[in-house]
PDB file of C-alpha atoms in Angstrom:
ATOM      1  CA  UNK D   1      34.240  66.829  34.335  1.00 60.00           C
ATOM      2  CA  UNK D   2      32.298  63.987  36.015  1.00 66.00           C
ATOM      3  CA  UNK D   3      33.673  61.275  37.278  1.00 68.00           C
ATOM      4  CA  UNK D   4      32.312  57.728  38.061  1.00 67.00           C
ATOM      5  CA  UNK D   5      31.547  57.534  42.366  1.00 66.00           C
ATOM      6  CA  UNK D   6      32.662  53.952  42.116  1.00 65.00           C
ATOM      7  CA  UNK D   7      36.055  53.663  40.399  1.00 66.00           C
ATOM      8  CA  UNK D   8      37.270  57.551  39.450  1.00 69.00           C
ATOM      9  CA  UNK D   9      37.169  56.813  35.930  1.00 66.00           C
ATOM     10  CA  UNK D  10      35.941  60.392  33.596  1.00 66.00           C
ATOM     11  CA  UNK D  11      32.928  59.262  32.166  1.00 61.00           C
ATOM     12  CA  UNK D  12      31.677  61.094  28.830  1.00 61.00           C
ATOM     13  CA  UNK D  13      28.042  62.580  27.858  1.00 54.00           C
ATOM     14  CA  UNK D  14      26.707  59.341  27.393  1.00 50.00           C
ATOM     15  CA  UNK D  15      27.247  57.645  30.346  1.00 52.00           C
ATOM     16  CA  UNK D  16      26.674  60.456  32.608  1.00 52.00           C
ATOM     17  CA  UNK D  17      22.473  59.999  31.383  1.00 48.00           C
ATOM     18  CA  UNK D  18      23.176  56.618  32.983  1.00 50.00           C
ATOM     19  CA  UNK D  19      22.942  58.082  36.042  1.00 51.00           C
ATOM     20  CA  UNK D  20      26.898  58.724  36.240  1.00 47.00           C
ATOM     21  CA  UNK D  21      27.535  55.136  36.664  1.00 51.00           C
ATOM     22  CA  UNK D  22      30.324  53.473  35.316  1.00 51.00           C
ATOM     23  CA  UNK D  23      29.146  51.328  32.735  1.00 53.00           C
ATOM     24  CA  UNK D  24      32.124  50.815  31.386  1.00 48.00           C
ATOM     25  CA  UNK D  25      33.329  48.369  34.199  1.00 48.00           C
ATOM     26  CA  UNK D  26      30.115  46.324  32.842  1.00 48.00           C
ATOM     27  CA  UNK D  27      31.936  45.609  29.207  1.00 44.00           C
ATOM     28  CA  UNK D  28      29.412  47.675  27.491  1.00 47.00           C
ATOM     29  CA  UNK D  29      30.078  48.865  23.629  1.00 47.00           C
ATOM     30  CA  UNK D  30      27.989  51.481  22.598  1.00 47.00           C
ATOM     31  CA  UNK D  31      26.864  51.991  18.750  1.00 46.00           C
ATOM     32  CA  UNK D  32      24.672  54.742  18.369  1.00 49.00           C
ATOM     33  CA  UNK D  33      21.498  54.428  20.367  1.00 51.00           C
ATOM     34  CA  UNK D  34      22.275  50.649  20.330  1.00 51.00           C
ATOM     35  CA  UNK D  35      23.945  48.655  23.465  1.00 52.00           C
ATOM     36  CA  UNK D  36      25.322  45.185  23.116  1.00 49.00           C
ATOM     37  CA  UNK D  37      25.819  43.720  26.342  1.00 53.00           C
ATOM     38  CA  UNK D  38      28.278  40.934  26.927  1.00 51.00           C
ATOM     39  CA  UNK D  39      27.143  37.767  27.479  1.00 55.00           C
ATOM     40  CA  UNK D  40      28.476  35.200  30.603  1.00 57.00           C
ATOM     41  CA  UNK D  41      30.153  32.103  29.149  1.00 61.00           C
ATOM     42  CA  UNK D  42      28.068  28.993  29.313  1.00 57.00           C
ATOM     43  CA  UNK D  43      29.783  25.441  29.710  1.00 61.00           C
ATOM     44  CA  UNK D  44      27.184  23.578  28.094  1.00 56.00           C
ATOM     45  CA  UNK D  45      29.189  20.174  28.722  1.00 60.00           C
ATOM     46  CA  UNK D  46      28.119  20.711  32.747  1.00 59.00           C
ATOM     47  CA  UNK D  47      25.054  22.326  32.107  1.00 57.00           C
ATOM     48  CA  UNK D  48      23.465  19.295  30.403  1.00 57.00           C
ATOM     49  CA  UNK D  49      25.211  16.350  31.347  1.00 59.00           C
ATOM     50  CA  UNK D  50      23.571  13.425  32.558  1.00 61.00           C
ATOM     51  CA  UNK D  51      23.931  11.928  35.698  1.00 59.00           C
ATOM     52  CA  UNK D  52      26.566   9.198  35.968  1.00 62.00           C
ATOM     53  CA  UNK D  53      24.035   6.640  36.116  1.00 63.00           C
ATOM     54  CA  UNK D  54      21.532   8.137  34.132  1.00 58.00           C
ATOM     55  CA  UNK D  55      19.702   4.405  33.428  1.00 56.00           C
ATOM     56  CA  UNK D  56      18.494   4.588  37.122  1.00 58.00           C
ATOM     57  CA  UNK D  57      16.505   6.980  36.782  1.00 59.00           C
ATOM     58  CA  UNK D  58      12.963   6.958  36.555  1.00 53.00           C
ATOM     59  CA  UNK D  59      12.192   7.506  33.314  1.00 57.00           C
ATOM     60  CA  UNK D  60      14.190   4.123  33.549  1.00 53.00           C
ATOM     61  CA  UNK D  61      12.410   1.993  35.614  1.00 54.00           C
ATOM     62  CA  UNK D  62      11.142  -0.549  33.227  1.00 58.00           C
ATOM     63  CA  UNK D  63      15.160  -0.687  32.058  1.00 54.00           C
ATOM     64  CA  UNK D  64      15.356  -4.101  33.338  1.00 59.00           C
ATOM     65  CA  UNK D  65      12.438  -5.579  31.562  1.00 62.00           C
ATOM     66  CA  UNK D  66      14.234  -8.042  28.649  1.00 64.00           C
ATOM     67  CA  UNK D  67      13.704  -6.869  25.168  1.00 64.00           C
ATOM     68  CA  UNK D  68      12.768  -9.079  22.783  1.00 60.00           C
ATOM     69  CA  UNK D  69      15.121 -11.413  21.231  1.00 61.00           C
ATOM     70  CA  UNK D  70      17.389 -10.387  18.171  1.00 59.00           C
ATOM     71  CA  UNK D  71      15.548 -12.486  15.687  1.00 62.00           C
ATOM     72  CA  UNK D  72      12.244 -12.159  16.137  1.00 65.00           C
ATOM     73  CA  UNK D  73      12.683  -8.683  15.944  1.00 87.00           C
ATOM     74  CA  UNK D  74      13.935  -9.484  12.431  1.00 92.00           C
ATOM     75  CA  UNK D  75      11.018 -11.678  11.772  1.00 93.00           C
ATOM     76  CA  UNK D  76       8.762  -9.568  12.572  1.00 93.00           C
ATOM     77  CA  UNK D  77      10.555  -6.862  10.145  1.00 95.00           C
ATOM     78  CA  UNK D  78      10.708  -8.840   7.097  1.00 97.00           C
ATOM     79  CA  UNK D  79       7.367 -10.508   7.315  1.00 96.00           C
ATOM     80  CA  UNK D  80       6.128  -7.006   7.465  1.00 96.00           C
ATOM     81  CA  UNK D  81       7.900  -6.642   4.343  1.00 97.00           C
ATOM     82  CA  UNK D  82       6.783  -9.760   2.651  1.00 97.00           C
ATOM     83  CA  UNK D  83       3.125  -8.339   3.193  1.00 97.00           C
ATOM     84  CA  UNK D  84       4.278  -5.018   1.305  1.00 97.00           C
ATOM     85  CA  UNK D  85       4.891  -6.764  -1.530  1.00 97.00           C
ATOM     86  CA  UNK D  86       2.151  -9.086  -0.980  1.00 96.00           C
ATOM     87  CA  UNK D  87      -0.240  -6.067  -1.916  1.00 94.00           C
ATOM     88  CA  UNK D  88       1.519  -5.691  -5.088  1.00 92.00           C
ATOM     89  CA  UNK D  89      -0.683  -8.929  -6.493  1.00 91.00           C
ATOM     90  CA  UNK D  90      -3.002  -8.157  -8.949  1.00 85.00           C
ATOM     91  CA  UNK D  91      -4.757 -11.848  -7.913  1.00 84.00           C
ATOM     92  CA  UNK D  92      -8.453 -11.647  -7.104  1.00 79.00           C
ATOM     93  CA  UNK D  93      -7.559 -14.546  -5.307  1.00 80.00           C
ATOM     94  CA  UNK D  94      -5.005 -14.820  -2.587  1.00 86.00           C
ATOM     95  CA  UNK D  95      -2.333 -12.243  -2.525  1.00 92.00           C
ATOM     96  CA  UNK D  96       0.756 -13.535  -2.085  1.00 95.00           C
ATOM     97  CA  UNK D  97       4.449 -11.982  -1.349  1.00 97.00           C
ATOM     98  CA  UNK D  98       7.924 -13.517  -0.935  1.00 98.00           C
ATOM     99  CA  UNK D  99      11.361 -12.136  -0.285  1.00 98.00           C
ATOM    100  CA  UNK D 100      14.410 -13.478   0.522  1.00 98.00           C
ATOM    101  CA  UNK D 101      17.065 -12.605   3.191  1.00 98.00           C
ATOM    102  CA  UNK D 102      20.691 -13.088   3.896  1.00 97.00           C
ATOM    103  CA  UNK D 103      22.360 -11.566   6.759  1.00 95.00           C
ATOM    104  CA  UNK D 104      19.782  -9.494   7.230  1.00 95.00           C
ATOM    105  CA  UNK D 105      19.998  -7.973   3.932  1.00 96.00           C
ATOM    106  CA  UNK D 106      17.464  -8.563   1.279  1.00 97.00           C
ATOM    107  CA  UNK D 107      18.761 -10.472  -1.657  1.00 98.00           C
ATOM    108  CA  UNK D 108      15.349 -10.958  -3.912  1.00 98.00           C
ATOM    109  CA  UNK D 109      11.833 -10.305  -3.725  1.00 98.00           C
ATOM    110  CA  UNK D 110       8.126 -11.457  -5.864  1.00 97.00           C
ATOM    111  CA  UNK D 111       4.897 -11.598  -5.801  1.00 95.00           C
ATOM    112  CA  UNK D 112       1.938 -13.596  -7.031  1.00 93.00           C
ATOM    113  CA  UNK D 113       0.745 -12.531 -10.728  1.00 87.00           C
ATOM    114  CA  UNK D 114       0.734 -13.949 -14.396  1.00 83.00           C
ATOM    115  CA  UNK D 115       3.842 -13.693 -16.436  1.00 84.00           C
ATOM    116  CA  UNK D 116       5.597 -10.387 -17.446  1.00 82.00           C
ATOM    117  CA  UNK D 117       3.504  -9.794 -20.730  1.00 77.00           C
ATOM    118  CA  UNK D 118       0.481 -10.798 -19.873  1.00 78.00           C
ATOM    119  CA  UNK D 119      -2.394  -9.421 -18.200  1.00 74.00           C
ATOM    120  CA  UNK D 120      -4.594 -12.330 -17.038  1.00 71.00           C
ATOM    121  CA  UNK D 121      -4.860 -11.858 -13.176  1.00 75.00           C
ATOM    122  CA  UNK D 122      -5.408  -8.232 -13.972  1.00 70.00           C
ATOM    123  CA  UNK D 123      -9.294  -8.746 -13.475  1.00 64.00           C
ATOM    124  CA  UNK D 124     -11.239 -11.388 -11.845  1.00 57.00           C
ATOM    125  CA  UNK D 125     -12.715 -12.031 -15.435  1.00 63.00           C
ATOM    126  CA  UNK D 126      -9.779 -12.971 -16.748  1.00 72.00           C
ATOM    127  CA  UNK D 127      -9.429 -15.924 -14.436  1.00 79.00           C
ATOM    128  CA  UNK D 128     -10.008 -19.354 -15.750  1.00 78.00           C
ATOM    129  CA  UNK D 129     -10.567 -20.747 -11.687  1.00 81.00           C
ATOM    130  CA  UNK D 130     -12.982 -17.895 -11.072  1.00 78.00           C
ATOM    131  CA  UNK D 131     -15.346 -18.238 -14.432  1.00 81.00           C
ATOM    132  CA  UNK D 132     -14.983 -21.833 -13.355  1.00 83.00           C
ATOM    133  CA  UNK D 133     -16.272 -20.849  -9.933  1.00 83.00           C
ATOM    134  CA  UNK D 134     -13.214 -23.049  -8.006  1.00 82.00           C
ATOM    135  CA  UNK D 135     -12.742 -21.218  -4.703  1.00 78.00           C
ATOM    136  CA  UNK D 136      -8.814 -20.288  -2.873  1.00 73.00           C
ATOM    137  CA  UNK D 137      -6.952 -23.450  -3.163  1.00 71.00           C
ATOM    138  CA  UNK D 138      -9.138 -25.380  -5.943  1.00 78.00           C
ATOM    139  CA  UNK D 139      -8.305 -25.827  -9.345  1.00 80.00           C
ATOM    140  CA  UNK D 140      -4.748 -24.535  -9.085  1.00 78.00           C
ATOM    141  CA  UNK D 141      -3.834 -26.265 -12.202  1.00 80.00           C
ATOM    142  CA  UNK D 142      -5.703 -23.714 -14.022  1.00 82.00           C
ATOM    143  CA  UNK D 143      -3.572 -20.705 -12.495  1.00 83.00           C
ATOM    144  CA  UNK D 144      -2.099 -18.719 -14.644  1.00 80.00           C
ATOM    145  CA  UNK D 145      -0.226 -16.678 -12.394  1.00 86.00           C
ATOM    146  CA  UNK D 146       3.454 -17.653 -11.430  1.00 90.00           C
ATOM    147  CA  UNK D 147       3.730 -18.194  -7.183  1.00 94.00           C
ATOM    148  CA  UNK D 148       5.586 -15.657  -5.182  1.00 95.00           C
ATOM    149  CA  UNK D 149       7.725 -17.775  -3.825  1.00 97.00           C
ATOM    150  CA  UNK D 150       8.941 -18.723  -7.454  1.00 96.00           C
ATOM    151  CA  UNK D 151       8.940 -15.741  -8.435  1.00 96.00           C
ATOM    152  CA  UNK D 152      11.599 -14.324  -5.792  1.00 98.00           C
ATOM    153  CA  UNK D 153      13.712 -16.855  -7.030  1.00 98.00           C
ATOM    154  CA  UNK D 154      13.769 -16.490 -10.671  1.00 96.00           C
ATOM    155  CA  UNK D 155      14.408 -12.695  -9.680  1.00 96.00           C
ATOM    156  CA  UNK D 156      17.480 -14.119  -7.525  1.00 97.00           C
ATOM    157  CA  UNK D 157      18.582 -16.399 -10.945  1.00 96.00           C
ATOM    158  CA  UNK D 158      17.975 -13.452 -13.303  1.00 95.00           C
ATOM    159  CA  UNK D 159      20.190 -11.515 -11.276  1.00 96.00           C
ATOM    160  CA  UNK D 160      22.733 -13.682 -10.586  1.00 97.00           C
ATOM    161  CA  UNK D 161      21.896 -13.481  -6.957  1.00 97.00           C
ATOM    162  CA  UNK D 162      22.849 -16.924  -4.997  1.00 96.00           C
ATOM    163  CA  UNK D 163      20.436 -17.751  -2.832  1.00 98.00           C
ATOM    164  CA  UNK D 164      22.156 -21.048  -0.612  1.00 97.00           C
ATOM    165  CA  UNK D 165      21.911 -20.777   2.999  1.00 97.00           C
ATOM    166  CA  UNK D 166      19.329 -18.096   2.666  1.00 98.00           C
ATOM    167  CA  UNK D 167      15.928 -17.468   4.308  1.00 98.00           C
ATOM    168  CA  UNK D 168      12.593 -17.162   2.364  1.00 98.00           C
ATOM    169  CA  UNK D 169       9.929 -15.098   4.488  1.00 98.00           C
ATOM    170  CA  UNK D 170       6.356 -15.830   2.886  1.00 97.00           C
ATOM    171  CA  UNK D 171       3.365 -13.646   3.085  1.00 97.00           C
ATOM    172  CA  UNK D 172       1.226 -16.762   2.870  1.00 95.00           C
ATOM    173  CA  UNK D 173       0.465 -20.291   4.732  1.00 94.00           C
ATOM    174  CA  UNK D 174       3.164 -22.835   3.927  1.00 95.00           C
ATOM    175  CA  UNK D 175       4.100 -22.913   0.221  1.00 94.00           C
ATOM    176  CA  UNK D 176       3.024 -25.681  -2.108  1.00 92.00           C
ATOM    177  CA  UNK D 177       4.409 -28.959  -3.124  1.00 93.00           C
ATOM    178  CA  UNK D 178       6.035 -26.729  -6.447  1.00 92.00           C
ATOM    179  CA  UNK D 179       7.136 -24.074  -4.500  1.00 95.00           C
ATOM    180  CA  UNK D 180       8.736 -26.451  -1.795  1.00 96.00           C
ATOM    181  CA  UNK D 181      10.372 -28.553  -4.335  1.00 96.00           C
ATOM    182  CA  UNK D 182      12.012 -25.076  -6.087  1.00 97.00           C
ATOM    183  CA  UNK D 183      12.938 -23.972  -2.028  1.00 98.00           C
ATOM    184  CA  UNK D 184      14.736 -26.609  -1.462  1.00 98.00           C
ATOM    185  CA  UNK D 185      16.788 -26.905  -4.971  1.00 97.00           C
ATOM    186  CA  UNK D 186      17.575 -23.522  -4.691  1.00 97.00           C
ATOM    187  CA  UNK D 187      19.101 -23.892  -1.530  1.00 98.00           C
ATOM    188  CA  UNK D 188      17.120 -21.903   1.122  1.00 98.00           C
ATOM    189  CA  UNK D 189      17.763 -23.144   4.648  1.00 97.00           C
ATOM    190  CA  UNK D 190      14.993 -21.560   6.362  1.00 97.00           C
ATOM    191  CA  UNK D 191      11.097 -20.729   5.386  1.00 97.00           C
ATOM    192  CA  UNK D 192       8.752 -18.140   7.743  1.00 97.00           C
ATOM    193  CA  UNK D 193       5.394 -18.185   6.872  1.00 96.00           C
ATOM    194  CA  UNK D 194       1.882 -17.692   8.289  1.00 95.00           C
ATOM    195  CA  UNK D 195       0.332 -20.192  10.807  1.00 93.00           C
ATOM    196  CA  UNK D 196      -2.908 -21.552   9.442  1.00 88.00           C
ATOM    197  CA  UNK D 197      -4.040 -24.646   6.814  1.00 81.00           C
ATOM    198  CA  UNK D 198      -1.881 -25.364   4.215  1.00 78.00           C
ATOM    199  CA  UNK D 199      -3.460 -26.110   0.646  1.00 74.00           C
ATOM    200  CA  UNK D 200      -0.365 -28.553   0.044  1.00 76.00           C
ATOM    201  CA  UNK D 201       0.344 -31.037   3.259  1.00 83.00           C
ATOM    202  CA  UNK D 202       3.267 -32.643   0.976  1.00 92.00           C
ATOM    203  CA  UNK D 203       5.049 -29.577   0.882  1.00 94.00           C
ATOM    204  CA  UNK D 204       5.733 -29.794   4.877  1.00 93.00           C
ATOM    205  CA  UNK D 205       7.590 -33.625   4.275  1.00 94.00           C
ATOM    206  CA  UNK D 206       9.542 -32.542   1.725  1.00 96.00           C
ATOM    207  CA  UNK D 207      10.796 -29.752   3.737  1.00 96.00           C
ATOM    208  CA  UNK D 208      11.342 -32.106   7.183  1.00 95.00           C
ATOM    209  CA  UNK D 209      13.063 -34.370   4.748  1.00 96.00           C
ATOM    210  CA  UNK D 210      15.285 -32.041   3.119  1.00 97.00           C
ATOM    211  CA  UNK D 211      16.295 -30.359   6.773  1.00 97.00           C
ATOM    212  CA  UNK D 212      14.760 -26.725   5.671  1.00 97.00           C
ATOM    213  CA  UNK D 213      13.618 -24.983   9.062  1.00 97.00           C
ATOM    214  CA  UNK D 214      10.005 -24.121   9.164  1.00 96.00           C
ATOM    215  CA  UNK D 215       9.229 -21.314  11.773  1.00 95.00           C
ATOM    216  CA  UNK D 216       5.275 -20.290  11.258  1.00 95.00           C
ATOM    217  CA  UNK D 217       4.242 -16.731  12.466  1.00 93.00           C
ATOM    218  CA  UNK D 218       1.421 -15.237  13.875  1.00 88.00           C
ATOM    219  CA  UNK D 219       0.989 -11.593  12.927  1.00 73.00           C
TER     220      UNK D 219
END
């Protein structure tokens, strides 16, 4: 009968080829020609915890640098959007989207393009102010295509969306005179749009006048 040297224990055929050590003592289950060692409990809570003041660190270092402030971020974020649908314009002209924001949450959105039904800013030869060879900004009279800005608002009205108090962000310079006067009816508080010549200079009075913030954005 063999015995293990270390604690006395009888060992059996199978552990004796283990050179009569006592593997028992080591947990081991034997199946067949197949061992399954035990395994040493892990606390994984210690093993990766972060240091107490784990924003020190180095990876850190530029932790102190101010981020930027809540609203531009937002700004920033929704003009983005406004340029999404911007590219949604079937105008050979200027591409133009709109979309409107309350709390952060989008409320309505448009884009430049000729009524639903028709097709006339579908191609450039179609368009009464191309064949009449008026460039961007000339012969808007002639249009046929309803502004973004307008339409994010008769998508607000068709909805029964309210708009008052709300912010309009504008893939486009500062809206026109029509637009304006429809902004400020509506009841928008606040328009973003892109920094650069306006085609309507009468749209920025009636805005100052009415007390609708203008904040323009360079992208």
């Amino acid at each position: 009968m063999n015995t293990c040297p270390e604690c006395g224990s009888i060992l059996d055929a199978h552990e004796v080829c283990h050179s009569g050590h006592c593997n028992s003592q080591r947990m081991r289950n034997t199946v067949g020609s197949i061992e399954f060692e035990s395994r040493e409990e892990v606390d994984f809570s210690q093993a990766f915890k972060p240091p107490t003041e784990w924003w020190k660190a180095w990876q850190f270092k530029d932790a102190t640098t101010p981020c930027p402030t809540y609203d531009v971020r937002w700004d920033t974020l929704f003009m983005d959007i406004a340029e999404l649908y911007a590219k949604m314009s079937k105008c050979s002209s200027r591409k133009v989207g709109a979309i409107i924001v309350s709390d952060h949450q989008i409320l309505s959105a448009g884009f430049n393009g000729s009524p639903a039904g028709s097709n006339l800013c579908q191609n450039a030869g179609y368009c009464p102010r191309k064949r009449l060879g008026y460039k961007s900004g000339e012969g808007i009279e002639l249009c046929p295509a309803a502004h973004g800005e307008s339409n994010a608002l008769v998508q607000a009205a068709r909805h029964g969306i309210a708009v008052d108090g709300a912010t309009m962000y504008a893939w486009c310079t500062l809206p026109c005179k029509a637009c304006a006067g429809q902004i400020i009816n509506a009841g928008i508080k606040k328009v973003v749009c892109l920094a650069g010549e306006s085609y309507d200079t009468l749209a920025e009075l009636l805005f100052e006048q009415a007390g609708v913030e203008i904040l323009y954005m360079t992208l």
